[in-house]
One Martini backbone bead per residue (centre of mass of N, CA, C, O) as a GRO file, in nm:
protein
   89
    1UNK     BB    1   2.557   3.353  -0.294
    2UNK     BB    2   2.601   3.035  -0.392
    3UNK     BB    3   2.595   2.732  -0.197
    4UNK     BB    4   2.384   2.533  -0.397
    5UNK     BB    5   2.342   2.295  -0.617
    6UNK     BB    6   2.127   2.214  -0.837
    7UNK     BB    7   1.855   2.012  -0.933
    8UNK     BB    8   1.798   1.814  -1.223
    9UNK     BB    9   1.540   1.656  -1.036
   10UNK     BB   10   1.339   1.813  -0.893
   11UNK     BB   11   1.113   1.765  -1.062
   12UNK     BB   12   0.895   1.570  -1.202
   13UNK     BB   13   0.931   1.656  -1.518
   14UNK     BB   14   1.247   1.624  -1.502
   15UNK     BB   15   1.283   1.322  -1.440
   16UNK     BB   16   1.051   1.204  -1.644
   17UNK     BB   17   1.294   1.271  -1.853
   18UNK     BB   18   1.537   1.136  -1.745
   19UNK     BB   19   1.396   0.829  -1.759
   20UNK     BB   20   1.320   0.843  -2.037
   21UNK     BB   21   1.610   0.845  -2.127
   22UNK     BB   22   1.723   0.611  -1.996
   23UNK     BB   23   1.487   0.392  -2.086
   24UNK     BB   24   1.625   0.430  -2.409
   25UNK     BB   25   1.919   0.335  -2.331
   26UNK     BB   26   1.804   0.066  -2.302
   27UNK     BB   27   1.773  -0.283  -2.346
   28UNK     BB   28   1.545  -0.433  -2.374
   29UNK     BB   29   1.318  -0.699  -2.326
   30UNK     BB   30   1.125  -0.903  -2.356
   31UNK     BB   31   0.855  -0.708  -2.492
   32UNK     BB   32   0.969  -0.417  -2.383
   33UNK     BB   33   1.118  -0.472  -2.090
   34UNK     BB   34   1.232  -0.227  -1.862
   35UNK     BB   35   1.371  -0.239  -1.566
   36UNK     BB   36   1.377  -0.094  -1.321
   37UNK     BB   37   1.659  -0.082  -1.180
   38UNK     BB   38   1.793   0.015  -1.370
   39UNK     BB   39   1.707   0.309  -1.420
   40UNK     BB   40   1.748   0.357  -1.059
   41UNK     BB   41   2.045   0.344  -1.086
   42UNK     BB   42   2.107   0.574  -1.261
   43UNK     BB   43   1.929   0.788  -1.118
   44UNK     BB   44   2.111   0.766  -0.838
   45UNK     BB   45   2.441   0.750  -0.939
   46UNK     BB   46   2.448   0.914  -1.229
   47UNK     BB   47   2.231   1.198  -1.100
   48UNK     BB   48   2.198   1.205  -0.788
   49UNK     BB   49   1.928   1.134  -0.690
   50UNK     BB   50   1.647   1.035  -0.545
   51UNK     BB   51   1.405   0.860  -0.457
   52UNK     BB   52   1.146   1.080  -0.453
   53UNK     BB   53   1.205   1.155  -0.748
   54UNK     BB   54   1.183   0.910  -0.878
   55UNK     BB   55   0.861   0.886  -0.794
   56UNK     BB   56   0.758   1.123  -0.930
   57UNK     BB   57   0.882   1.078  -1.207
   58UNK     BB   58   0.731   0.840  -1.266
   59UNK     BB   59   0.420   0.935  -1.219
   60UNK     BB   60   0.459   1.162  -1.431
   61UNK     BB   61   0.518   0.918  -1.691
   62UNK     BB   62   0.261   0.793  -1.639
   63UNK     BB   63   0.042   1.002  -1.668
   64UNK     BB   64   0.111   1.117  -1.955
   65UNK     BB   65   0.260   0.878  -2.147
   66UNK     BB   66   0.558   0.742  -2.148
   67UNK     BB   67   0.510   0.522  -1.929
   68UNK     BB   68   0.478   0.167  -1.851
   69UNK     BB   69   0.368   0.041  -1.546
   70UNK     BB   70   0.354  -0.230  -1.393
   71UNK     BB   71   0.181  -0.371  -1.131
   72UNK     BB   72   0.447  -0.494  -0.996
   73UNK     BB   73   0.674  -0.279  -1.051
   74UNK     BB   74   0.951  -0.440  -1.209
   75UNK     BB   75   0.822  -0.257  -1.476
   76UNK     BB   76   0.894  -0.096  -1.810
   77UNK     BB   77   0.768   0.117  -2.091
   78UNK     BB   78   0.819   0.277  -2.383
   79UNK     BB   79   0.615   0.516  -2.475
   80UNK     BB   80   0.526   0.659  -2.763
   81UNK     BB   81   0.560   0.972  -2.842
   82UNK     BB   82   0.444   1.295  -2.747
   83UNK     BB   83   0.437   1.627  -2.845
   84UNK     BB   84   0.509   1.714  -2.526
   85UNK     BB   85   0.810   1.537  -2.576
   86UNK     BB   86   0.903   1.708  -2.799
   87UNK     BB   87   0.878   1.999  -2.767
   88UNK     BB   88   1.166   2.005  -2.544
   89UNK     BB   89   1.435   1.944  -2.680
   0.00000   0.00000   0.00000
């Protein structure tokens, strides 16, 4: 009997693609930048994400090369697929 329900970004590859999920229906602004805080909210808020998740999940997709995140940290920009990331649609 399972007494505890999975969690949806519970590893980093599955995070980073709800990230970028989340930052693709976002409304970018000037230059292509959309704010952490914008993913951020709604990954903690409205997939029930933990702290831990959205950071694994962040560097994940910054590593891939799906997200570039700015050096300041305040925003990040979404970057054309490759197909490592269309193959699992």
């Amino acid at each position: 009997m399972k007494h505890v329900e999975g969690r949806p970004c519970a590893g980093p590859e599955a995070a980073a693609r709800q990230l970028v999920q989340l930052a693709a229906s976002i409304e970018p602004t000037q230059d292509g930048r959309i704010h952490v805080e914008k993913i951020s909210a709604a990954f903690l808020y409205a997939l029930r994400g933990s702290g831990s998740e959205f950071g694994a999940g962040l560097a994940c997709a910054v590593e891939k090369g799906w997200l570039m995140l700015h050096e300041s940290g305040t925003y990040v920009k979404l970057l054309p697929p490759g197909e490592d990331l269309l193959a699992n649609r």
